[in-house]
mmCIF file of C-alpha atoms in Angstrom:
data_model
loop_
_atom_site.group_PDB
_atom_site.id
_atom_site.type_symbol
_atom_site.label_atom_id
_atom_site.label_comp_id
_atom_site.label_asym_id
_atom_site.label_seq_id
_atom_site.Cartn_x
_atom_site.Cartn_y
_atom_site.Cartn_z
ATOM 1 C CA MET H 3 0.000 0.000 0.000
ATOM 2 C CA ILE H 4 1.254 3.482 -0.888
ATOM 3 C CA THR H 5 1.033 5.684 2.182
ATOM 4 C CA GLU H 6 2.054 9.326 2.195
ATOM 5 C CA GLU H 7 4.101 11.005 4.893
ATOM 6 C CA ILE H 8 4.282 14.791 5.181
ATOM 7 C CA TYR H 9 7.145 16.705 6.811
ATOM 8 C CA ARG H 10 6.264 20.243 7.906
ATOM 9 C CA ASP H 11 8.440 20.715 10.991
ATOM 10 C CA GLU H 12 11.602 22.717 10.174
ATOM 11 C CA LYS H 13 13.916 20.228 11.893
ATOM 12 C CA GLU H 14 12.344 17.282 10.059
ATOM 13 C CA ILE H 15 12.664 19.089 6.713
ATOM 14 C CA TYR H 16 16.351 19.850 7.359
ATOM 15 C CA LYS H 17 16.948 16.231 8.348
ATOM 16 C CA VAL H 18 15.370 14.879 5.145
ATOM 17 C CA VAL H 19 17.188 17.400 2.923
ATOM 18 C CA SER H 20 20.517 16.656 4.692
ATOM 19 C CA ILE H 21 20.091 12.940 3.955
ATOM 20 C CA ILE H 22 19.287 13.710 0.310
ATOM 21 C CA CYS H 23 22.379 15.914 -0.011
ATOM 22 C CA ALA H 24 24.676 13.518 1.874
ATOM 23 C CA ASN H 25 23.762 10.789 -0.637
ATOM 24 C CA GLY H 26 24.254 13.084 -3.645
ATOM 25 C CA ALA H 27 20.787 12.125 -4.793
ATOM 26 C CA ASN H 28 19.525 12.954 -8.267
ATOM 27 C CA GLY H 29 16.288 14.873 -8.676
ATOM 28 C CA ILE H 30 13.992 16.360 -11.288
ATOM 29 C CA LEU H 31 12.598 19.911 -11.212
ATOM 30 C CA LYS H 32 9.671 20.314 -13.607
ATOM 31 C CA ASP H 33 7.578 23.083 -15.128
ATOM 32 C CA ARG H 34 5.185 21.646 -17.714
ATOM 33 C CA ASP H 35 7.388 20.370 -20.559
ATOM 34 C CA VAL H 36 10.664 21.726 -19.107
ATOM 35 C CA LYS H 37 12.753 19.465 -16.877
ATOM 36 C CA PHE H 38 15.906 20.143 -14.898
ATOM 37 C CA ASN H 39 17.951 17.096 -13.896
ATOM 38 C CA VAL H 40 19.928 18.018 -10.774
ATOM 39 C CA ARG H 41 22.337 16.418 -8.317
ATOM 40 C CA PHE H 42 22.008 17.495 -4.693
ATOM 41 C CA LYS H 43 25.212 18.666 -2.979
ATOM 42 C CA ASP H 44 24.707 20.665 0.229
ATOM 43 C CA VAL H 45 22.241 22.540 2.442
ATOM 44 C CA LYS H 46 23.121 25.673 4.415
ATOM 45 C CA ASN H 47 21.627 29.060 5.297
ATOM 46 C CA ASP H 48 18.155 27.900 4.178
ATOM 47 C CA GLN H 49 19.499 27.146 0.692
ATOM 48 C CA ILE H 50 19.901 23.816 -1.126
ATOM 49 C CA TYR H 51 22.842 23.658 -3.540
ATOM 50 C CA PHE H 52 23.342 21.432 -6.584
ATOM 51 C CA SER H 53 26.619 20.094 -7.944
ATOM 52 C CA GLN H 54 25.066 19.580 -11.358
ATOM 53 C CA VAL H 55 22.127 21.063 -13.288
ATOM 54 C CA GLU H 56 21.022 19.996 -16.797
ATOM 55 C CA CYS H 57 17.971 21.310 -18.634
ATOM 56 C CA SER H 58 15.890 19.392 -21.189
ATOM 57 C CA LYS H 59 15.684 22.547 -23.327
ATOM 58 C CA PRO H 60 19.009 24.084 -24.403
ATOM 59 C CA GLY H 61 19.535 27.722 -23.457
ATOM 60 C CA LEU H 62 17.425 27.608 -20.295
ATOM 61 C CA SER H 63 18.785 27.634 -16.739
ATOM 62 C CA LEU H 64 17.367 27.869 -13.219
ATOM 63 C CA ASP H 65 18.083 31.613 -13.415
ATOM 64 C CA ASP H 66 15.225 31.829 -15.919
ATOM 65 C CA TYR H 67 12.923 30.383 -13.240
ATOM 66 C CA ASN H 68 14.120 32.594 -10.402
ATOM 67 C CA MET H 69 11.435 32.705 -7.683
ATOM 68 C CA ARG H 70 9.063 30.618 -9.825
ATOM 69 C CA PRO H 71 7.793 27.349 -8.281
ATOM 70 C CA LEU H 72 8.955 24.057 -9.812
ATOM 71 C CA ASP H 73 7.628 20.577 -8.960
ATOM 72 C CA THR H 74 10.463 18.505 -7.529
ATOM 73 C CA GLU H 75 10.815 14.716 -7.341
ATOM 74 C CA ILE H 76 13.699 12.759 -5.795
ATOM 75 C CA ASN H 77 14.120 8.983 -5.716
ATOM 76 C CA LEU H 78 16.271 7.836 -2.818
ATOM 77 C CA GLY H 79 16.401 4.299 -1.451
ATOM 78 C CA GLY H 80 12.883 2.925 -1.350
ATOM 79 C CA ASN H 81 11.195 6.339 -1.159
ATOM 80 C CA VAL H 82 10.090 9.169 -3.420
ATOM 81 C CA TYR H 83 10.288 12.727 -2.028
ATOM 82 C CA LEU H 84 8.139 15.527 -3.470
ATOM 83 C CA PHE H 85 8.152 19.261 -2.803
ATOM 84 C CA THR H 86 7.871 22.671 -4.476
ATOM 85 C CA ALA H 87 11.245 24.210 -5.343
ATOM 86 C CA ILE H 88 11.879 27.952 -5.617
ATOM 87 C CA PRO H 89 15.118 28.633 -7.578
ATOM 88 C CA THR H 90 17.360 31.326 -6.096
ATOM 89 C CA SER H 91 20.342 30.995 -8.477
ATOM 90 C CA SER H 92 21.556 28.861 -11.362
ATOM 91 C CA LYS H 93 22.538 26.102 -8.902
ATOM 92 C CA SER H 94 20.391 26.575 -5.816
ATOM 93 C CA ILE H 95 16.852 26.615 -4.449
ATOM 94 C CA SER H 96 15.375 27.745 -1.138
ATOM 95 C CA ILE H 97 14.620 25.072 1.438
ATOM 96 C CA PRO H 98 10.954 24.025 1.047
ATOM 97 C CA ASP H 99 8.152 24.654 3.545
ATOM 98 C CA GLY H 100 7.110 21.005 3.392
ATOM 99 C CA ILE H 101 8.119 17.653 1.917
ATOM 100 C CA LYS H 102 5.886 14.739 0.972
ATOM 101 C CA SER H 103 7.205 11.194 0.890
ATOM 102 C CA HIS H 104 5.840 7.834 -0.193
ATOM 103 C CA PRO H 105 7.349 4.401 -0.953
ATOM 104 C CA LYS H 106 8.727 4.070 -4.462
ATOM 105 C CA ARG H 107 6.275 2.520 -6.877
ATOM 106 C CA LYS H 108 7.297 -0.562 -8.851
ATOM 107 C CA ASN H 109 5.528 0.592 -12.010
ATOM 108 C CA VAL H 110 5.868 3.713 -14.127
ATOM 109 C CA ARG H 111 3.389 6.509 -13.486
ATOM 110 C CA ILE H 112 2.587 9.230 -15.966
ATOM 111 C CA LYS H 113 1.143 12.671 -15.375
ATOM 112 C CA VAL H 114 -2.257 13.045 -17.048
ATOM 113 C CA ALA H 115 -3.679 16.431 -16.004
ATOM 114 C CA GLY H 116 -1.775 19.126 -17.890
ATOM 115 C CA ASN H 117 0.223 16.622 -19.957
ATOM 116 C CA PRO H 118 0.593 18.071 -23.492
ATOM 117 C CA PHE H 119 0.576 14.539 -24.948
ATOM 118 C CA ILE H 120 -2.797 13.587 -23.421
ATOM 119 C CA SER H 121 -6.219 15.084 -24.058
ATOM 120 C CA LYS H 122 -9.793 14.076 -23.248
ATOM 121 C CA MET H 123 -8.839 11.500 -20.613
ATOM 122 C CA TYR H 124 -10.915 11.416 -17.459
ATOM 123 C CA VAL H 125 -12.546 9.126 -14.898
ATOM 124 C CA SER H 126 -16.065 8.486 -13.616
ATOM 125 C CA ILE H 127 -16.314 7.438 -9.954
ATOM 126 C CA SER H 128 -19.149 5.695 -8.137
ATOM 127 C CA VAL H 129 -19.535 4.456 -4.564
ATOM 128 C CA LYS H 130 -22.020 1.904 -3.259
ATOM 129 C CA ILE H 131 -22.942 2.769 0.315
ATOM 130 C CA VAL H 132 -25.326 2.262 3.208
ATOM 131 C CA ASP H 133 -25.759 5.548 5.074
ATOM 132 C CA PRO H 134 -28.039 5.666 8.142
ATOM 133 C CA THR H 135 -27.903 9.490 8.079
ATOM 134 C CA ILE H 136 -29.408 9.690 4.587
ATOM 135 C CA GLN H 137 -32.246 12.207 4.159
ATOM 136 C CA ASP H 138 -34.471 9.572 2.533
ATOM 137 C CA GLN H 139 -36.768 8.753 5.476
ATOM 138 C CA GLU H 140 -37.984 5.410 4.125
ATOM 139 C CA LEU H 141 -34.454 4.148 3.452
ATOM 140 C CA ALA H 142 -33.162 5.401 6.826
ATOM 141 C CA GLN H 143 -36.001 3.555 8.578
ATOM 142 C CA LYS H 144 -35.125 0.321 6.756
ATOM 143 C CA ILE H 145 -31.485 0.609 7.849
ATOM 144 C CA HIS H 146 -32.372 1.276 11.481
ATOM 145 C CA LEU H 147 -34.911 -1.576 11.476
ATOM 146 C CA ILE H 148 -32.261 -4.056 10.307
ATOM 147 C CA LEU H 149 -29.737 -2.812 12.875
ATOM 148 C CA ASN H 150 -32.290 -2.919 15.710
ATOM 149 C CA THR H 151 -33.421 -6.422 14.741
ATOM 150 C CA ILE H 152 -29.842 -7.725 14.861
ATOM 151 C CA GLU H 153 -29.224 -6.105 18.261
ATOM 152 C CA SER H 154 -32.468 -7.551 19.620
ATOM 153 C CA THR H 155 -31.582 -11.031 18.321
ATOM 154 C CA LEU H 156 -28.148 -10.907 19.956
ATOM 155 C CA VAL H 157 -29.623 -10.001 23.347
ATOM 156 C CA ARG H 158 -32.750 -12.176 23.347
ATOM 157 C CA SER H 159 -31.672 -15.220 21.346
ATOM 158 C CA GLU H 160 -27.882 -15.221 21.743
ATOM 159 C CA ASN H 161 -28.020 -14.231 25.445
ATOM 160 C CA TYR H 162 -25.550 -11.331 25.357
ATOM 161 C CA ASP H 163 -26.035 -8.658 27.988
ATOM 162 C CA LEU H 164 -25.280 -5.849 25.550
ATOM 163 C CA ALA H 165 -25.202 -5.731 21.754
ATOM 164 C CA LYS H 166 -24.572 -2.772 19.489
ATOM 165 C CA ILE H 167 -24.148 -2.675 15.722
ATOM 166 C CA SER H 168 -22.519 0.436 14.202
ATOM 167 C CA LEU H 169 -21.783 1.614 10.683
ATOM 168 C CA PHE H 170 -18.575 3.605 10.245
ATOM 169 C CA ASP H 171 -18.531 7.103 8.770
ATOM 170 C CA GLY H 172 -14.738 7.545 8.529
ATOM 171 C CA THR H 173 -14.324 9.586 11.725
ATOM 172 C CA GLU H 174 -13.560 6.596 13.989
ATOM 173 C CA LYS H 175 -10.183 6.829 15.731
ATOM 174 C CA SER H 176 -10.228 4.003 18.294
ATOM 175 C CA VAL H 177 -7.430 1.437 18.369
ATOM 176 C CA ILE H 178 -9.895 -1.439 18.023
ATOM 177 C CA VAL H 179 -11.422 0.053 14.860
ATOM 178 C CA LYS H 180 -7.917 0.475 13.423
ATOM 179 C CA LEU H 181 -7.228 -3.203 14.157
ATOM 180 C CA LEU H 182 -10.494 -4.303 12.538
ATOM 181 C CA ARG H 183 -9.700 -2.305 9.410
ATOM 182 C CA LYS H 184 -6.102 -3.506 9.226
ATOM 183 C CA PHE H 185 -6.632 -7.229 9.846
ATOM 184 C CA GLN H 186 -10.364 -7.691 9.114
ATOM 185 C CA LYS H 187 -10.703 -10.148 12.007
ATOM 186 C CA PRO H 188 -12.772 -10.133 15.214
ATOM 187 C CA PHE H 189 -11.297 -8.518 18.332
ATOM 188 C CA VAL H 190 -11.997 -10.532 21.497
ATOM 189 C CA ALA H 191 -11.321 -10.168 25.214
ATOM 190 C CA PHE H 192 -12.147 -13.775 26.162
ATOM 191 C CA ASN H 193 -11.448 -13.035 29.836
ATOM 192 C CA THR H 194 -11.340 -9.374 30.900
ATOM 193 C CA SER H 195 -9.500 -10.264 34.111
ATOM 194 C CA ASN H 196 -6.558 -11.486 32.007
ATOM 195 C CA LEU H 197 -5.938 -9.170 29.013
ATOM 196 C CA SER H 198 -2.674 -10.949 28.147
ATOM 197 C CA LEU H 199 -4.496 -13.995 26.749
ATOM 198 C CA LYS H 200 -3.581 -14.692 23.090
ATOM 199 C CA ASP H 201 -5.534 -16.435 20.339
ATOM 200 C CA ASP H 202 -4.711 -17.463 16.775
ATOM 201 C CA THR H 203 -8.250 -17.042 15.476
ATOM 202 C CA ALA H 204 -8.943 -13.526 16.749
ATOM 203 C CA LEU H 205 -7.294 -10.219 17.569
ATOM 204 C CA THR H 206 -6.570 -9.708 21.268
ATOM 205 C CA TYR H 207 -5.043 -7.088 23.532
ATOM 206 C CA GLU H 208 -1.618 -8.359 22.439
ATOM 207 C CA ASP H 209 -2.385 -6.912 18.985
ATOM 208 C CA TYR H 210 -3.768 -3.795 20.681
ATOM 209 C CA VAL H 211 -0.438 -3.223 22.451
ATOM 210 C CA LYS H 212 1.560 -3.909 19.265
ATOM 211 C CA LEU H 213 -0.394 -1.316 17.309
ATOM 212 C CA LEU H 214 0.057 1.320 20.012
ATOM 213 C CA SER H 215 3.822 0.603 20.043
ATOM 214 C CA GLU H 216 4.009 0.892 16.242
ATOM 215 C CA GLU H 217 2.254 4.267 16.474
ATOM 216 C CA GLY H 218 4.917 5.534 18.889
ATOM 217 C CA SER H 219 3.239 5.206 22.308
ATOM 218 C CA ASN H 220 5.708 4.548 25.111
ATOM 219 C CA PHE H 221 5.397 1.538 27.398
ATOM 220 C CA LYS H 222 4.315 3.624 30.395
ATOM 221 C CA ASP H 223 1.407 5.200 28.461
ATOM 222 C CA ILE H 224 0.336 1.795 27.121
ATOM 223 C CA LEU H 225 0.260 0.288 30.637
ATOM 224 C CA SER H 226 -1.736 3.290 31.857
ATOM 225 C CA GLN H 227 -4.268 2.791 29.060
ATOM 226 C CA LEU H 228 -4.606 -0.928 29.826
ATOM 227 C CA ASP H 229 -5.181 -0.119 33.503
ATOM 228 C CA LYS H 230 -8.064 2.185 32.522
ATOM 229 C CA ILE H 231 -9.552 -0.562 30.325
ATOM 230 C CA LYS H 232 -9.322 -3.105 33.156
ATOM 231 C CA ALA H 233 -10.960 -0.633 35.541
ATOM 232 C CA PHE H 234 -13.794 -0.050 33.021
ATOM 233 C CA TYR H 235 -14.420 -3.783 32.671
ATOM 234 C CA LYS H 236 -14.402 -4.270 36.448
ATOM 235 C CA LYS H 237 -16.666 -1.302 37.152
ATOM 236 C CA ASN H 238 -19.249 -2.518 34.633
ATOM 237 C CA ASN H 239 -18.960 -6.219 35.564
ATOM 238 C CA ILE H 240 -17.963 -7.172 32.028
ATOM 239 C CA LYS H 241 -16.603 -10.711 31.880
ATOM 240 C CA SER H 242 -16.045 -10.969 28.134
ATOM 241 C CA GLU H 243 -16.284 -8.775 25.045
ATOM 242 C CA ALA H 244 -16.130 -9.273 21.278
ATOM 243 C CA VAL H 245 -16.081 -6.834 18.366
ATOM 244 C CA VAL H 246 -16.739 -8.344 14.929
ATOM 245 C CA PRO H 247 -16.154 -6.435 11.661
ATOM 246 C CA LEU H 248 -18.842 -5.954 9.027
ATOM 247 C CA LEU H 249 -17.152 -6.587 5.682
ATOM 248 C CA PHE H 250 -18.340 -5.465 2.252
ATOM 249 C CA GLU H 251 -16.158 -5.790 -0.865
ATOM 250 C CA GLU H 252 -12.967 -6.097 1.259
ATOM 251 C CA GLU H 253 -13.804 -2.951 3.257
ATOM 252 C CA VAL H 254 -14.708 -2.867 6.949
ATOM 253 C CA ILE H 255 -17.907 -0.781 6.947
ATOM 254 C CA GLY H 256 -18.908 -1.248 10.573
ATOM 255 C CA GLN H 257 -18.881 -3.545 13.590
ATOM 256 C CA ILE H 258 -20.959 -5.688 15.905
ATOM 257 C CA ARG H 259 -19.988 -5.333 19.588
ATOM 258 C CA VAL H 260 -21.277 -7.759 22.201
ATOM 259 C CA VAL H 261 -20.670 -7.909 25.948
ATOM 260 C CA SER H 262 -21.204 -10.799 28.346
ATOM 261 C CA MET H 263 -21.449 -10.308 32.098
ATOM 262 C CA LYS H 264 -22.290 -13.926 32.944
ATOM 263 C CA GLU H 265 -19.871 -16.192 31.101
ATOM 264 C CA ALA H 266 -16.860 -16.039 28.814
ATOM 265 C CA ILE H 267 -17.378 -15.716 25.076
ATOM 266 C CA SER H 268 -16.170 -18.853 23.292
ATOM 267 C CA LYS H 269 -14.698 -19.504 19.855
ATOM 268 C CA SER H 270 -18.009 -21.034 18.755
ATOM 269 C CA ASN H 271 -19.704 -17.743 19.754
ATOM 270 C CA ILE H 272 -17.283 -15.879 17.468
ATOM 271 C CA LEU H 273 -18.105 -18.171 14.532
ATOM 272 C CA ARG H 274 -21.797 -17.483 15.103
ATOM 273 C CA LEU H 275 -21.150 -13.722 15.295
ATOM 274 C CA ASN H 276 -19.188 -13.865 12.028
ATOM 275 C CA ASN H 277 -22.155 -15.523 10.305
ATOM 276 C CA LEU H 278 -24.499 -12.882 11.733
ATOM 277 C CA ALA H 279 -22.158 -10.163 10.437
ATOM 278 C CA ILE H 280 -22.211 -11.692 6.937
ATOM 279 C CA ASN H 281 -26.022 -11.862 6.979
ATOM 280 C CA ALA H 282 -26.250 -8.282 8.259
ATOM 281 C CA VAL H 283 -24.109 -6.934 5.418
ATOM 282 C CA GLU H 284 -26.045 -8.954 2.838
ATOM 283 C CA ASN H 285 -29.318 -7.604 4.228
ATOM 284 C CA LEU H 286 -28.106 -4.007 4.313
ATOM 285 C CA PHE H 287 -26.710 -3.989 0.788
ATOM 286 C CA THR H 288 -29.625 -5.920 -0.700
ATOM 287 C CA ARG H 289 -32.339 -3.749 0.827
ATOM 288 C CA CYS H 290 -30.743 -0.424 1.792
ATOM 289 C CA ALA H 291 -27.725 0.337 -0.421
ATOM 290 C CA PHE H 292 -27.647 3.182 -2.917
ATOM 291 C CA GLU H 293 -25.017 4.399 -5.340
ATOM 292 C CA VAL H 294 -23.442 7.841 -5.520
ATOM 293 C CA VAL H 295 -22.070 8.570 -9.006
ATOM 294 C CA SER H 296 -19.953 11.536 -10.083
ATOM 295 C CA LYS H 297 -22.090 13.839 -12.208
ATOM 296 C CA GLU H 298 -19.230 15.308 -14.264
ATOM 297 C CA PRO H 299 -15.940 13.902 -15.613
ATOM 298 C CA GLN H 300 -13.365 13.732 -12.795
ATOM 299 C CA THR H 301 -9.695 14.651 -13.249
ATOM 300 C CA ILE H 302 -6.945 12.016 -13.479
ATOM 301 C CA MET H 303 -3.822 13.633 -12.028
ATOM 302 C CA ASP H 304 -1.496 10.687 -12.674
ATOM 303 C CA ILE H 305 -1.872 6.993 -13.446
ATOM 304 C CA GLY H 306 -0.003 3.675 -13.487
ATOM 305 C CA VAL H 307 -1.040 0.080 -14.164
ATOM 306 C CA ASN H 308 -1.688 -0.539 -10.469
ATOM 307 C CA GLY H 309 -3.221 2.750 -9.357
ATOM 308 C CA ALA H 310 -3.877 6.436 -9.899
ATOM 309 C CA LYS H 311 -4.415 9.814 -8.283
ATOM 310 C CA PHE H 312 -7.783 11.466 -8.918
ATOM 311 C CA MET H 313 -9.121 14.927 -8.166
ATOM 312 C CA THR H 314 -12.850 14.795 -7.421
ATOM 313 C CA THR H 315 -14.962 17.895 -7.866
ATOM 314 C CA ASP H 316 -18.340 16.397 -6.887
ATOM 315 C CA PRO H 317 -19.310 17.397 -3.296
ATOM 316 C CA ASP H 318 -21.845 14.541 -3.110
ATOM 317 C CA LEU H 319 -18.906 12.105 -3.121
ATOM 318 C CA TYR H 320 -16.717 13.843 -0.540
ATOM 319 C CA LYS H 321 -18.087 12.296 2.678
ATOM 320 C CA TYR H 322 -17.733 8.781 1.249
ATOM 321 C CA LEU H 323 -14.151 9.114 -0.033
ATOM 322 C CA ARG H 324 -12.134 7.810 2.896
ATOM 323 C CA LEU H 325 -9.186 5.486 3.445
ATOM 324 C CA MET H 326 -9.759 1.852 2.426
ATOM 325 C CA LYS H 327 -13.127 2.663 0.831
ATOM 326 C CA ARG H 328 -13.876 0.557 -2.252
ATOM 327 C CA ILE H 329 -14.977 2.545 -5.291
ATOM 328 C CA TYR H 330 -15.905 1.714 -8.872
ATOM 329 C CA VAL H 331 -14.031 3.617 -11.579
ATOM 330 C CA GLN H 332 -14.470 3.950 -15.318
ATOM 331 C CA ILE H 333 -11.386 5.356 -17.039
ATOM 332 C CA TYR H 334 -12.079 7.063 -20.388
ATOM 333 C CA PHE H 335 -9.172 7.176 -22.861
ATOM 334 C CA PRO H 336 -8.572 9.728 -25.647
ATOM 335 C CA ASP H 337 -9.734 7.167 -28.244
ATOM 336 C CA ASP H 338 -13.108 6.864 -26.416
ATOM 337 C CA THR H 339 -12.369 3.351 -25.101
ATOM 338 C CA ILE H 340 -13.075 2.590 -21.423
ATOM 339 C CA VAL H 341 -11.418 0.527 -18.684
ATOM 340 C CA LYS H 342 -13.704 -0.436 -15.787
ATOM 341 C CA THR H 343 -12.448 -1.731 -12.446
ATOM 342 C CA MET H 344 -12.871 -1.660 -8.684
ATOM 343 C CA ALA H 345 -10.303 0.329 -6.690
ATOM 344 C CA THR H 346 -9.414 0.927 -3.048
ATOM 345 C CA ILE H 347 -8.616 4.380 -1.658
ATOM 346 C CA VAL H 348 -5.123 4.151 -0.120
ATOM 347 C CA ASN H 349 -4.413 7.874 0.234
ATOM 348 C CA VAL H 350 -6.505 10.964 0.955
ATOM 349 C CA TYR H 351 -4.432 14.054 0.224
ATOM 350 C CA ASP H 352 -4.889 17.677 1.234
ATOM 351 C CA ASP H 353 -7.752 19.379 -0.564
ATOM 352 C CA THR H 354 -6.879 21.676 -3.459
ATOM 353 C CA PRO H 355 -7.106 25.475 -2.975
ATOM 354 C CA GLU H 356 -10.535 25.275 -4.623
ATOM 355 C CA GLY H 357 -11.657 22.751 -2.000
ATOM 356 C CA TYR H 358 -11.629 19.718 -4.307
ATOM 357 C CA ARG H 359 -10.844 16.282 -2.842
ATOM 358 C CA VAL H 360 -7.697 14.423 -4.003
ATOM 359 C CA ILE H 361 -7.410 10.659 -3.525
ATOM 360 C CA GLY H 362 -4.875 7.965 -4.362
ATOM 361 C CA VAL H 363 -6.321 4.600 -5.374
ATOM 362 C CA LYS H 364 -5.037 1.088 -5.898
ATOM 363 C CA PHE H 365 -6.726 -0.858 -8.697
ATOM 364 C CA SER H 366 -8.247 -4.262 -7.932
ATOM 365 C CA VAL H 367 -5.960 -7.262 -8.473
ATOM 366 C CA ASN H 368 -8.891 -8.741 -10.419
ATOM 367 C CA ILE H 369 -8.753 -6.073 -13.129
ATOM 368 C CA ASP H 370 -9.274 -7.738 -16.524
ATOM 369 C CA TRP H 371 -5.886 -8.631 -18.072
ATOM 370 C CA LYS H 372 -6.913 -7.051 -21.403
ATOM 371 C CA ASP H 373 -7.727 -3.796 -19.611
ATOM 372 C CA LYS H 374 -4.431 -3.915 -17.710
ATOM 373 C CA ASN H 375 -2.526 -4.472 -20.963
ATOM 374 C CA LYS H 376 -4.370 -1.578 -22.599
ATOM 375 C CA LEU H 377 -3.472 0.675 -19.685
ATOM 376 C CA ASP H 378 0.161 -0.428 -19.775
ATOM 377 C CA GLU H 379 0.422 0.100 -23.557
ATOM 378 C CA PHE H 380 -1.087 3.574 -23.237
ATOM 379 C CA ILE H 381 1.338 4.534 -20.445
ATOM 380 C CA GLN H 382 4.341 3.253 -22.406
ATOM 381 C CA SER H 383 3.251 5.180 -25.522
ATOM 382 C CA VAL H 384 3.110 8.424 -23.501
ATOM 383 C CA VAL H 385 6.536 7.693 -21.953
ATOM 384 C CA ARG H 386 7.985 7.215 -25.444
ATOM 385 C CA LEU H 387 6.525 10.522 -26.612
ATOM 386 C CA GLU H 388 7.928 12.312 -23.540
ATOM 387 C CA ASN H 389 11.375 10.788 -24.061
ATOM 388 C CA THR H 390 11.315 11.762 -27.746
ATOM 389 C CA GLU H 391 10.502 15.355 -26.759
ATOM 390 C CA VAL H 392 13.394 15.458 -24.252
ATOM 391 C CA LEU H 393 15.862 14.111 -26.836
ATOM 392 C CA ALA H 394 14.615 16.641 -29.399
#
């Protein structure tokens, strides 16, 4: 998965730039069809200096772009670094205000928006969703009826003391929700008096602690958090708890949470809860789902055989475009042919100055091989044209 990291702190920016310079990394500064190939040398006094600068168009130098922003890309190790460069001399730029970084992609990506070799290429985006906050009263009532029926069944027929089914809206920040989304497995506290219990079939508090550690929490803070959780369980007489993900098209769209105050939840209980979760999702998407489709052509910023970056200008889509959301895309080529595929949102970038939403998507591994070949051939043809222009 491509995940973006953004450096805005001055010390972090200096650290990244120092590493780039220490390795004598090569970079590209671009302005439309003009490219400067540079080699990084040193950073001092808020200036970055190059040991070498070559322009794709003879007669031009960085002096001609003094104080004009240039898009910069550097490949170093397994990462790609991106920022806006402001030339200050023929061999220097000012240190940037921010740097974006993501793992290096295995496949070639081409710029689409603003590319002089590409015209009339765009994407249509649609999202299939179940939204309990929808203004359609009849549909909202159907959704709530299904959710209430499941909760009632879990309490009356399955003998849980508490049951709650929730649909996610993208604002959830809890560690357990993060675990559900990452591993798509149930989270279970089989015995709340012993949170260190492990299990191969479910996520436990061992995974909870691992995730907190990976996110940078120190051991003291983690222990403090676990103490609060134990106190909560004890205060509310909770003997066992399980949280089961609701899965639709490889996306976790919600959860079923059950609590037992009488006896421990068993592995057979979890299997039953998984089946109930499957039935719940089938019910919701058979009876209550609706599709939001972009009304106008949406912009393709760049594209590769495995993914793309889109700029969406349709406000009706905004609230549903979140990390790991599955979307359906139709890519329209200049020759009026179309490639259709499912995609997963793996990045949500900063909005544009106009307020438009920018997302990075990964295409489904099940994309038709003919469509993938067409996409690859198109990308390679554009790369050849770009290389021909540089050589000219």
